């Protein structure tokens, strides 16, 4: 009897091997949902968020953004938890309410057509700089000069208000990472991976700056070294975070 015939008759061909059901291929929307849940878990596992801190979003098309729900642990989200909003922040679909910081995300998308994803978190060292009133703008490491440049400090504004968008606006066009005074960090990029990696880079750099200053002799790169680095920037293949 052929295998096909046995299957049709319901006979076990391979008794201990489960034949899987056909799996529906993931749609582009499914992929965004999964990415937001995955990178939320990354933020949490790296200690960049605690409790219900932080939020992430992805631009779906010219009219819609998918964003994490408000008030949940970003390390415990499921793909179906995500919320879709229009460019005014009105909910299009989803069971929960969108992040309380959705206005900040939309401001970045409106000002930067090249941006496809935004990540907001409270990583300890970078947030300590933001709470001490210190920008991360000392050119100490060549890698950071090339990939991220200076990370400015936006003035304090209340979380979830229009004022927060206003405080960030002057820095959005020319930076991909901003410290938010007494609050945290926002990073963005062409996709969620790049936006997330920029968050990692900011926190890593903050740790290096702190350690160098603790050693008492944090030496900046000089003007000619910086000029050489800017020339190298266009050639640098790792300009991805
Ligand atoms: P949401 O849970 O509303 O996104 O807020 C978290 C946060 O970090 C606010 O700054």
Coordinates of N, CA and C and ligand atoms in Angstrom, one line a residue:
X1 N 0.8 -1.2 0.0 CA 0.0 0.0 0.0 C 0.9 1.3 0.0
X2 N 0.5 2.2 -0.9 CA 1.4 3.4 -0.9 C 1.2 4.3 0.3
X3 N 2.1 5.1 0.6 CA 2.0 6.0 1.8 C 0.8 6.9 1.7
X4 N 0.6 7.4 0.4 CA -0.6 8.3 0.2 C -1.9 7.6 0.6
X5 N -2.0 6.3 0.1 CA -3.2 5.5 0.4 C -3.4 5.3 1.9
X6 N -2.2 5.0 2.5 CA -2.3 4.8 4.0 C -2.8 6.0 4.7
X7 N -2.3 7.2 4.3 CA -2.7 8.5 4.9 C -4.1 8.7 4.7
X8 N -4.6 8.5 3.5 CA -6.0 8.7 3.2 C -6.9 7.8 4.0
X9 N -6.4 6.6 4.3 CA -7.2 5.6 5.1 C -7.0 5.9 6.6
X10 N -6.2 6.9 6.9 CA -6.0 7.2 8.3 C -5.1 6.3 9.1
X11 N -4.3 5.5 8.3 CA -3.4 4.6 9.0 C -2.1 5.4 9.4
X12 N -1.5 5.0 10.5 CA -0.3 5.6 10.9 C 0.9 5.1 10.1
X13 N 1.5 6.1 9.4 CA 2.6 5.7 8.6 C 3.9 5.7 9.4
X14 N 4.0 6.8 10.2 CA 5.2 6.9 11.1 C 4.6 7.1 12.5
X15 N 4.4 6.1 13.3 CA 3.6 6.2 14.5 C 4.1 7.3 15.5
X16 N 5.4 7.6 15.6 CA 5.9 8.5 16.6 C 6.2 9.9 16.0
X17 N 5.9 10.1 14.7 CA 6.2 11.4 14.1 C 4.9 12.1 13.8
X18 N 4.7 13.3 14.5 CA 3.5 14.1 14.3 C 3.6 14.9 13.0
X19 N 2.6 14.7 12.1 CA 2.7 15.4 10.8 C 2.0 16.8 11.1
X20 N 2.8 17.9 11.0 CA 2.2 19.2 11.4 C 1.1 19.7 10.4
X21 N 0.2 20.5 11.0 CA -0.8 21.1 10.1 C -0.1 22.2 9.3
X22 N -0.6 22.4 8.2 CA -0.1 23.5 7.3 C -0.1 24.8 8.1
X23 N 1.0 25.6 8.2 CA 1.0 26.8 9.0 C 0.8 28.0 8.0
X24 N -0.1 28.9 8.5 CA -0.4 30.1 7.6 C 0.8 31.0 7.6
X25 N 1.3 31.4 6.4 CA 2.4 32.3 6.4 C 2.1 33.6 7.1
X26 N 3.1 34.2 7.8 CA 2.8 35.4 8.5 C 2.6 36.6 7.5
X27 N 1.6 37.4 7.8 CA 1.4 38.6 6.9 C 2.4 39.7 7.4
X28 N 2.6 40.7 6.6 CA 3.4 41.9 7.1 C 3.0 42.4 8.4
X29 N 1.7 42.5 8.6 CA 1.1 43.0 9.9 C 1.5 42.0 11.1
X30 N 1.4 40.7 10.8 CA 1.8 39.7 11.8 C 3.2 39.9 12.2
X31 N 4.1 40.1 11.2 CA 5.5 40.3 11.5 C 5.8 41.5 12.4
X32 N 5.0 42.6 12.1 CA 5.2 43.8 13.0 C 4.8 43.5 14.4
X33 N 3.7 42.8 14.5 CA 3.2 42.4 15.9 C 4.3 41.6 16.6
X34 N 4.8 40.6 15.9 CA 5.8 39.7 16.5 C 7.1 40.5 16.9
X35 N 7.5 41.4 15.9 CA 8.7 42.2 16.2 C 8.5 43.0 17.4
X36 N 7.4 43.7 17.6 CA 7.2 44.6 18.7 C 7.2 43.7 20.0
X37 N 6.6 42.6 20.0 CA 6.7 41.7 21.2 C 8.1 41.3 21.5
X38 N 8.8 40.8 20.4 CA 10.2 40.4 20.6 C 11.2 41.5 21.1
X39 N 11.1 42.6 20.5 CA 12.0 43.7 20.9 C 11.6 44.3 22.3
X40 N 10.3 44.2 22.6 CA 9.9 44.5 24.0 C 10.6 43.6 25.0
X41 N 10.6 42.3 24.7 CA 11.3 41.3 25.5 C 12.8 41.6 25.6
X42 N 13.4 42.1 24.5 CA 14.8 42.4 24.5 C 15.0 43.6 25.5
X43 N 14.2 44.6 25.3 CA 14.3 45.8 26.2 C 14.3 45.4 27.7
X44 N 13.3 44.5 28.0 CA 13.2 44.1 29.4 C 14.3 43.2 29.8
X45 N 14.8 42.3 29.0 CA 15.8 41.4 29.4 C 17.2 42.1 29.6
X46 N 17.3 43.2 28.8 CA 18.6 44.0 29.0 C 18.5 44.9 30.2
X47 N 17.3 45.0 30.8 CA 17.2 45.9 32.0 C 17.0 47.4 31.5
X48 N 16.6 47.6 30.3 CA 16.3 49.0 29.8 C 15.0 49.5 30.3
X49 N 14.1 48.6 30.7 CA 12.8 49.0 31.2 C 12.5 48.1 32.5
X50 N 11.7 48.7 33.4 CA 11.3 47.9 34.5 C 9.7 48.1 34.6
X51 N 9.1 47.2 35.3 CA 7.6 47.3 35.5 C 7.0 47.5 34.1
X52 N 6.2 48.6 34.0 CA 5.5 48.9 32.7 C 6.1 50.0 31.9
X53 N 7.4 50.3 32.2 CA 8.1 51.3 31.5 C 8.2 51.1 30.0
X54 N 8.4 52.1 29.2 CA 8.8 52.1 27.9 C 7.7 51.8 26.9
X55 N 8.0 52.0 25.6 CA 7.0 51.8 24.5 C 7.8 51.7 23.2
X56 N 7.2 51.0 22.3 CA 7.8 50.8 20.9 C 6.7 50.9 19.9
X57 N 7.1 51.4 18.7 CA 6.1 51.5 17.6 C 6.8 51.3 16.3
X58 N 6.0 50.9 15.3 CA 6.4 50.7 13.9 C 5.4 51.4 13.0
X59 N 6.0 52.1 12.0 CA 5.1 52.7 11.0 C 4.7 51.6 10.0
X60 N 3.4 51.4 9.9 CA 2.9 50.4 9.0 C 2.7 50.8 7.6
X61 N 2.2 52.0 7.4 CA 2.1 52.7 6.0 C 1.9 54.1 6.3
X62 N 1.5 54.9 5.3 CA 1.5 56.4 5.4 C 0.4 56.8 6.4
X63 N -0.6 55.9 6.7 CA -1.7 56.3 7.5 C -1.8 55.7 8.9
X64 N -0.9 54.6 9.1 CA -1.1 53.9 10.4 C 0.3 53.5 11.0
X65 N 0.2 53.5 12.4 CA 1.3 53.1 13.2 C 0.8 52.0 14.1
X66 N 1.7 51.0 14.3 CA 1.4 50.0 15.3 C 2.2 50.2 16.6
X67 N 1.6 50.3 17.8 CA 2.3 50.7 19.0 C 1.9 49.7 20.1
X68 N 2.8 49.7 21.1 CA 2.6 48.8 22.3 C 1.4 49.4 23.1
X69 N 0.7 48.5 23.8 CA -0.4 49.0 24.7 C 0.1 49.7 25.9
X70 N -0.7 50.6 26.5 CA -0.2 51.3 27.7 C -0.3 50.4 28.9
X71 N 0.6 50.6 29.8 CA 0.5 50.1 31.2 C 0.7 48.6 31.3
X72 N 1.5 48.0 30.4 CA 1.8 46.6 30.5 C 3.3 46.4 30.5
X73 N 3.8 45.3 31.0 CA 5.2 45.0 31.0 C 5.6 44.8 29.5
X74 N 6.6 45.5 29.1 CA 7.0 45.3 27.7 C 7.8 44.0 27.5
X75 N 8.1 43.3 28.6 CA 8.7 42.0 28.5 C 7.7 40.9 28.4
X76 N 6.4 41.2 28.5 CA 5.4 40.1 28.6 C 4.3 40.3 27.6
X77 N 4.6 40.9 26.5 CA 3.5 41.2 25.5 C 3.4 40.1 24.5
X78 N 2.2 39.9 24.1 CA 1.9 38.9 23.0 C 1.6 39.7 21.7
X79 N 1.9 39.1 20.6 CA 1.6 39.9 19.3 C 0.2 40.5 19.2
X80 N -0.8 39.7 19.7 CA -2.1 40.2 19.6 C -2.5 41.4 20.5
X81 N -1.5 41.7 21.4 CA -1.8 42.9 22.3 C -1.6 44.2 21.7
X82 N -1.0 44.3 20.5 CA -0.6 45.6 19.9 C -1.8 46.4 19.4
X83 N -1.6 47.7 19.4 CA -2.7 48.6 19.0 C -2.3 49.3 17.7
X84 N -3.3 49.5 16.8 CA -3.0 50.2 15.6 C -3.7 51.6 15.7
X85 N -3.0 52.7 15.4 CA -3.6 54.0 15.5 C -3.4 54.7 14.1
X86 N -4.2 55.8 13.9 CA -3.9 56.6 12.7 C -2.9 57.7 13.0
X87 N -2.6 58.6 12.1 CA -1.5 59.5 12.3 C -2.0 60.7 13.2
X88 N -3.2 60.6 13.7 CA -3.7 61.6 14.7 C -3.7 60.9 16.1
X89 N -3.4 59.6 16.1 CA -3.3 58.9 17.4 C -4.7 58.2 17.7
X90 N -5.6 58.3 16.8 CA -6.9 57.6 17.1 C -6.8 56.1 16.9
X91 N -7.4 55.3 17.8 CA -7.3 53.9 17.7 C -8.0 53.4 16.5
X92 N -7.4 52.5 15.7 CA -8.0 51.9 14.5 C -8.4 50.4 14.9
X93 N -7.5 49.8 15.6 CA -7.8 48.4 16.1 C -7.0 48.1 17.3
X94 N -7.4 47.0 18.0 CA -6.7 46.6 19.2 C -7.6 46.6 20.4
X95 N -7.4 45.7 21.4 CA -8.3 45.6 22.6 C -7.9 46.7 23.6
X96 N -6.6 47.0 23.7 CA -6.2 48.0 24.8 C -6.1 49.4 24.2
X97 N -5.7 50.3 25.1 CA -5.4 51.7 24.7 C -4.0 51.7 24.3
X98 N -3.7 52.6 23.3 CA -2.3 52.8 22.9 C -1.4 53.4 24.0
X99 N -0.1 53.3 23.8 CA 0.9 53.9 24.7 C 0.5 55.3 25.0
X100 N 0.7 55.7 26.3 CA 0.4 57.1 26.7 C 1.4 58.1 26.0
X101 N 2.5 57.5 25.4 CA 3.5 58.4 24.7 C 3.3 58.4 23.2
X102 N 2.1 58.0 22.7 CA 1.9 57.9 21.3 C 2.1 59.2 20.6
X103 N 1.8 60.4 21.2 CA 2.0 61.7 20.6 C 3.5 61.9 20.3
X104 N 4.4 61.5 21.2 CA 5.8 61.6 20.9 C 6.2 60.8 19.7
X105 N 5.7 59.5 19.6 CA 6.1 58.7 18.5 C 5.6 59.3 17.2
X106 N 4.3 59.8 17.2 CA 3.8 60.4 16.0 C 4.5 61.7 15.6
X107 N 5.0 62.5 16.5 CA 5.8 63.7 16.2 C 7.0 63.2 15.5
X108 N 7.7 62.2 15.9 CA 8.9 61.7 15.3 C 8.6 61.2 13.8
X109 N 7.5 60.4 13.7 CA 7.2 60.0 12.3 C 6.8 61.2 11.4
X110 N 6.1 62.2 11.9 CA 5.8 63.3 11.1 C 7.0 64.1 10.7
X111 N 7.9 64.3 11.6 CA 9.1 65.1 11.3 C 10.2 64.4 10.5
X112 N 10.2 63.0 10.6 CA 11.2 62.3 9.9 C 10.6 61.2 9.0
X113 N 10.3 61.5 7.7 CA 9.7 60.5 6.9 C 10.6 59.2 6.7
X114 N 11.9 59.4 7.0 CA 12.8 58.2 6.8 C 12.7 57.2 8.0
X115 N 12.0 57.6 9.1 CA 11.9 56.8 10.3 C 10.8 55.8 10.2
X116 N 11.1 54.5 10.5 CA 10.1 53.4 10.4 C 9.8 52.8 11.8
X117 N 10.6 53.2 12.8 CA 10.3 52.6 14.1 C 10.9 53.5 15.2
X118 N 10.2 53.5 16.4 CA 10.6 54.3 17.5 C 10.6 53.5 18.8
X119 N 11.7 53.7 19.6 CA 11.8 52.9 20.9 C 12.0 53.9 22.0
X120 N 11.2 53.8 23.1 CA 11.4 54.6 24.2 C 11.7 53.7 25.4
X121 N 12.7 54.0 26.2 CA 13.0 53.2 27.4 C 13.7 54.0 28.5
X122 N 14.0 53.4 29.6 CA 14.6 54.1 30.7 C 15.9 53.3 31.1
X123 N 16.9 53.1 30.3 CA 18.1 52.4 30.6 C 18.8 53.2 31.7
X124 N 19.3 52.4 32.7 CA 19.8 53.1 34.0 C 20.8 54.2 33.8
X125 N 21.9 53.8 33.1 CA 23.0 54.8 33.0 C 22.7 56.0 32.2
X126 N 22.1 55.8 31.0 CA 21.7 56.9 30.2 C 20.7 57.8 30.9
X127 N 19.7 57.1 31.6 CA 18.7 57.9 32.3 C 19.3 58.7 33.5
X128 N 20.4 58.1 34.0 CA 21.1 58.9 35.1 C 21.7 60.1 34.5
X129 N 22.3 60.0 33.3 CA 22.8 61.2 32.7 C 21.7 62.2 32.5
X130 N 20.6 61.7 32.0 CA 19.4 62.6 31.7 C 18.9 63.3 33.0
X131 N 19.1 62.6 34.1 CA 18.5 63.1 35.4 C 19.6 64.0 36.0
X132 N 20.8 63.9 35.6 CA 21.8 64.8 36.1 C 22.0 66.0 35.3
X133 N 21.2 66.1 34.2 CA 21.3 67.3 33.3 C 22.5 67.2 32.4
X134 N 23.0 66.0 32.1 CA 24.2 65.9 31.2 C 23.8 65.2 29.9
X135 N 24.2 65.9 28.8 CA 24.0 65.2 27.5 C 25.2 64.2 27.3
X136 N 25.0 63.3 26.4 CA 26.1 62.4 26.0 C 26.7 62.9 24.7
X137 N 27.5 64.0 24.9 CA 28.0 64.7 23.7 C 29.5 64.8 23.7
X138 N 30.2 64.1 24.6 CA 31.6 64.2 24.6 C 32.2 63.1 23.7
X139 N 32.9 63.5 22.6 CA 33.4 62.5 21.7 C 34.6 61.7 22.2
X140 N 34.2 60.6 22.9 CA 35.2 59.7 23.6 C 35.5 58.5 22.8
X141 N 34.5 57.9 22.1 CA 34.7 56.7 21.4 C 34.5 56.8 19.9
X142 N 35.5 56.3 19.1 CA 35.4 56.5 17.6 C 34.1 55.9 17.1
X143 N 33.8 54.7 17.6 CA 32.6 53.9 17.1 C 31.3 54.7 17.2
X144 N 31.2 55.3 18.4 CA 29.9 56.1 18.7 C 29.9 57.4 17.8
X145 N 31.1 58.0 17.6 CA 31.1 59.2 16.8 C 30.6 58.9 15.4
X146 N 31.0 57.7 14.9 CA 30.6 57.3 13.5 C 29.1 56.9 13.5
X147 N 28.7 56.1 14.4 CA 27.4 55.5 14.3 C 26.2 56.3 14.9
X148 N 26.5 57.0 16.0 CA 25.4 57.7 16.7 C 25.6 59.2 16.7
X149 N 26.8 59.6 16.8 CA 27.1 61.1 17.0 C 26.7 61.5 18.4
X150 N 26.6 62.8 18.6 CA 26.2 63.3 19.9 C 24.8 62.9 20.3
X151 N 24.6 62.6 21.5 CA 23.2 62.4 22.0 C 22.8 63.6 22.9
X152 N 21.9 64.5 22.3 CA 21.6 65.7 23.1 C 20.6 65.4 24.2
X153 N 20.5 66.4 25.1 CA 19.5 66.3 26.2 C 18.4 67.3 26.0
X154 N 17.2 66.8 25.8 CA 16.0 67.6 25.6 C 15.5 68.1 27.0
X155 N 15.0 69.3 27.1 CA 14.6 69.8 28.4 C 13.4 69.0 29.0
X156 N 13.2 69.0 30.3 CA 12.2 68.2 30.9 C 10.8 68.7 30.5
X157 N 9.9 67.7 30.3 CA 8.5 67.9 30.0 C 7.7 66.8 30.6
X158 N 6.5 67.0 30.9 CA 5.7 65.9 31.6 C 5.4 64.8 30.6
X159 N 5.6 63.6 31.1 CA 5.3 62.4 30.3 C 3.9 62.4 29.7
X160 N 3.8 62.0 28.5 CA 2.5 61.8 27.9 C 1.8 63.1 27.4
X161 N 2.5 64.3 27.5 CA 1.9 65.6 27.2 C 2.4 66.1 25.8
X162 N 1.7 67.0 25.3 CA 2.2 67.7 24.1 C 3.5 68.4 24.3
X163 N 3.7 68.8 25.5 CA 5.0 69.5 25.9 C 6.2 68.6 25.7
X164 N 6.0 67.3 25.8 CA 7.1 66.4 25.6 C 7.6 66.4 24.1
X165 N 6.6 66.3 23.2 CA 6.9 66.4 21.8 C 7.6 67.7 21.5
X166 N 7.1 68.8 22.1 CA 7.7 70.1 21.9 C 9.2 70.2 22.3
X167 N 9.4 69.6 23.5 CA 10.8 69.6 24.0 C 11.8 68.8 23.1
X168 N 11.2 67.8 22.4 CA 12.1 66.9 21.6 C 12.3 67.5 20.2
X169 N 11.3 68.2 19.7 CA 11.2 68.6 18.3 C 12.5 69.3 17.8
X170 N 13.1 70.2 18.5 CA 14.3 70.8 17.9 C 15.5 69.8 17.6
X171 N 15.5 68.7 18.3 CA 16.6 67.7 18.1 C 16.3 66.6 17.1
X172 N 15.0 66.4 16.8 CA 14.6 65.3 16.0 C 15.2 65.3 14.6
X173 N 15.2 66.4 13.9 CA 15.7 66.3 12.5 C 17.2 65.9 12.4
X174 N 18.0 66.2 13.4 CA 19.5 66.0 13.2 C 20.1 64.9 14.2
X175 N 19.2 64.2 14.9 CA 19.7 63.2 15.8 C 18.8 61.9 15.7
X176 N 19.4 60.8 16.0 CA 18.6 59.5 16.0 C 18.4 59.0 17.4
X177 N 18.9 59.7 18.4 CA 18.8 59.3 19.8 C 18.8 60.6 20.6
X178 N 17.9 60.7 21.6 CA 17.8 61.9 22.4 C 17.6 61.5 23.9
X179 N 18.3 62.1 24.8 CA 18.0 61.9 26.2 C 16.9 62.9 26.6
X180 N 16.0 62.4 27.4 CA 14.8 63.2 27.9 C 15.0 63.5 29.3
X181 N 15.2 64.8 29.7 CA 15.6 65.1 31.0 C 14.7 64.5 32.1
X182 N 15.3 63.9 33.1 CA 14.6 63.3 34.2 C 13.5 62.3 33.8
X183 N 13.8 61.6 32.7 CA 12.8 60.7 32.2 C 13.5 59.4 31.6
X184 N 14.2 59.6 30.4 CA 14.7 58.4 29.8 C 15.3 58.7 28.4
X185 N 15.1 57.8 27.5 CA 15.8 57.9 26.2 C 14.8 57.6 25.1
X186 N 14.9 58.3 24.0 CA 14.1 57.8 22.8 C 15.1 57.7 21.6
X187 N 14.9 56.6 20.9 CA 15.8 56.3 19.7 C 14.8 55.9 18.6
X188 N 15.3 56.1 17.4 CA 14.5 55.7 16.2 C 15.4 55.4 15.0
X189 N 14.8 54.7 14.0 CA 15.6 54.3 12.9 C 14.7 53.8 11.8
X190 N 15.3 53.3 10.7 CA 14.5 52.9 9.6 C 13.6 51.7 9.9
X191 N 14.0 50.8 10.9 CA 13.2 49.7 11.3 C 13.4 49.5 12.8
X192 N 12.6 48.5 13.3 CA 12.7 48.3 14.8 C 14.0 47.8 15.2
X193 N 14.7 47.0 14.4 CA 16.0 46.5 14.8 C 17.0 47.7 15.0
X194 N 17.0 48.6 14.0 CA 17.9 49.7 14.1 C 17.6 50.6 15.3
X195 N 16.3 50.9 15.5 CA 15.9 51.7 16.6 C 16.3 51.1 17.9
X196 N 16.1 49.7 18.0 CA 16.5 49.0 19.2 C 18.0 49.1 19.4
X197 N 18.8 48.8 18.4 CA 20.3 48.8 18.5 C 20.8 50.2 18.9
X198 N 20.1 51.2 18.5 CA 20.5 52.5 18.9 C 20.3 52.7 20.4
X199 N 19.3 52.1 20.9 CA 19.0 52.2 22.4 C 20.2 51.5 23.1
X200 N 20.5 50.3 22.6 CA 21.7 49.6 23.2 C 22.9 50.4 23.1
X201 N 23.2 51.1 22.0 CA 24.4 51.9 21.8 C 24.4 53.0 22.8
X202 N 23.3 53.7 23.0 CA 23.3 54.8 23.9 C 23.6 54.4 25.3
X203 N 23.0 53.3 25.8 CA 23.3 52.8 27.1 C 24.7 52.4 27.3
X204 N 25.2 51.7 26.3 CA 26.6 51.2 26.3 C 27.6 52.4 26.4
X205 N 27.3 53.5 25.6 CA 28.1 54.6 25.6 C 28.0 55.4 26.9
X206 N 26.8 55.4 27.5 CA 26.7 56.1 28.8 C 27.6 55.4 29.8
X207 N 27.6 54.1 29.8 CA 28.4 53.3 30.8 C 29.9 53.7 30.6
X208 N 30.3 53.8 29.3 CA 31.8 54.1 29.0 C 32.1 55.5 29.5
X209 N 31.2 56.5 29.2 CA 31.5 57.9 29.6 C 31.6 57.9 31.1
X210 N 30.6 57.3 31.8 CA 30.6 57.3 33.3 C 31.9 56.7 33.8
X211 N 32.4 55.5 33.3 CA 33.6 54.9 33.8 C 34.8 55.8 33.5
X212 N 34.9 56.4 32.3 CA 36.0 57.2 32.0 C 36.1 58.4 32.9
X213 N 34.9 59.0 33.2 CA 34.9 60.1 34.1 C 35.3 59.7 35.5
X214 N 34.9 58.5 35.9 CA 35.2 58.0 37.2 C 36.8 57.8 37.3
X215 N 37.4 57.4 36.2 CA 38.8 57.3 36.2 C 39.5 58.6 36.3
X216 N 38.8 59.7 36.0 CA 39.3 61.0 36.2 C 40.1 61.6 35.0
X217 N 40.0 60.9 33.9 CA 40.8 61.5 32.7 C 40.1 61.1 31.4
X218 N 38.8 61.5 31.3 CA 38.1 61.2 30.0 C 38.6 62.1 28.9
X219 N 39.4 61.5 28.0 CA 40.0 62.4 27.0 C 39.2 62.3 25.7
X220 N 38.8 63.5 25.2 CA 38.0 63.6 24.0 C 38.9 63.4 22.8
X221 N 38.4 62.9 21.7 CA 39.1 62.9 20.4 C 39.3 64.4 20.0
X222 N 40.4 64.7 19.3 CA 40.7 66.1 18.9 C 40.0 66.4 17.6
X223 N 40.1 67.6 17.2 CA 39.4 68.0 15.9 C 39.9 67.3 14.7
X224 N 41.2 67.1 14.6 CA 41.6 66.4 13.4 C 41.2 64.9 13.4
X225 N 41.2 64.3 14.6 CA 40.8 62.9 14.7 C 39.3 62.8 14.3
X226 N 38.5 63.8 14.8 CA 37.1 63.8 14.4 C 36.8 64.0 13.0
X227 N 37.6 64.9 12.4 CA 37.5 65.2 10.9 C 37.8 63.9 10.1
X228 N 38.8 63.2 10.5 CA 39.1 61.9 9.8 C 37.9 60.9 10.0
X229 N 37.4 60.9 11.2 CA 36.2 60.0 11.5 C 35.0 60.3 10.6
X230 N 34.7 61.6 10.5 CA 33.6 62.0 9.7 C 33.8 61.6 8.2
X231 N 35.0 61.7 7.8 CA 35.3 61.2 6.4 C 35.1 59.7 6.3
X232 N 35.4 59.0 7.3 CA 35.3 57.5 7.3 C 33.9 57.1 7.4
X233 N 33.0 58.0 7.9 CA 31.6 57.7 8.2 C 30.9 57.0 7.0
X234 N 31.1 57.7 5.8 CA 30.4 57.2 4.6 C 30.8 55.8 4.2
X235 N 32.1 55.5 4.5 CA 32.7 54.2 4.1 C 32.3 53.1 5.1
X236 N 31.9 53.5 6.3 CA 31.8 52.6 7.4 C 30.5 51.7 7.2
X237 N 30.8 50.4 7.1 CA 29.8 49.5 6.8 C 28.8 49.2 8.0
X238 N 29.3 49.5 9.2 CA 28.5 49.2 10.4 C 27.7 50.3 10.8
X239 N 27.4 51.3 9.9 CA 26.6 52.4 10.2 C 25.1 52.1 10.3
X240 N 24.9 51.0 11.1 CA 23.5 50.5 11.1 C 22.9 50.7 12.4
X241 N 23.6 51.2 13.4 CA 22.9 51.4 14.7 C 23.0 52.9 15.1
Ligands
LIG1 P1 3.1 53.4 28.4 O1 2.9 52.1 29.1 O2 1.8 54.2 28.4 O3 3.6 53.2 27.0 O4 4.1 54.3 29.2 C1 5.3 53.9 29.7 C2 6.3 55.0 29.8 O5 7.5 54.7 29.9 C3 5.9 56.4 29.8 O6 7.0 57.2 29.8

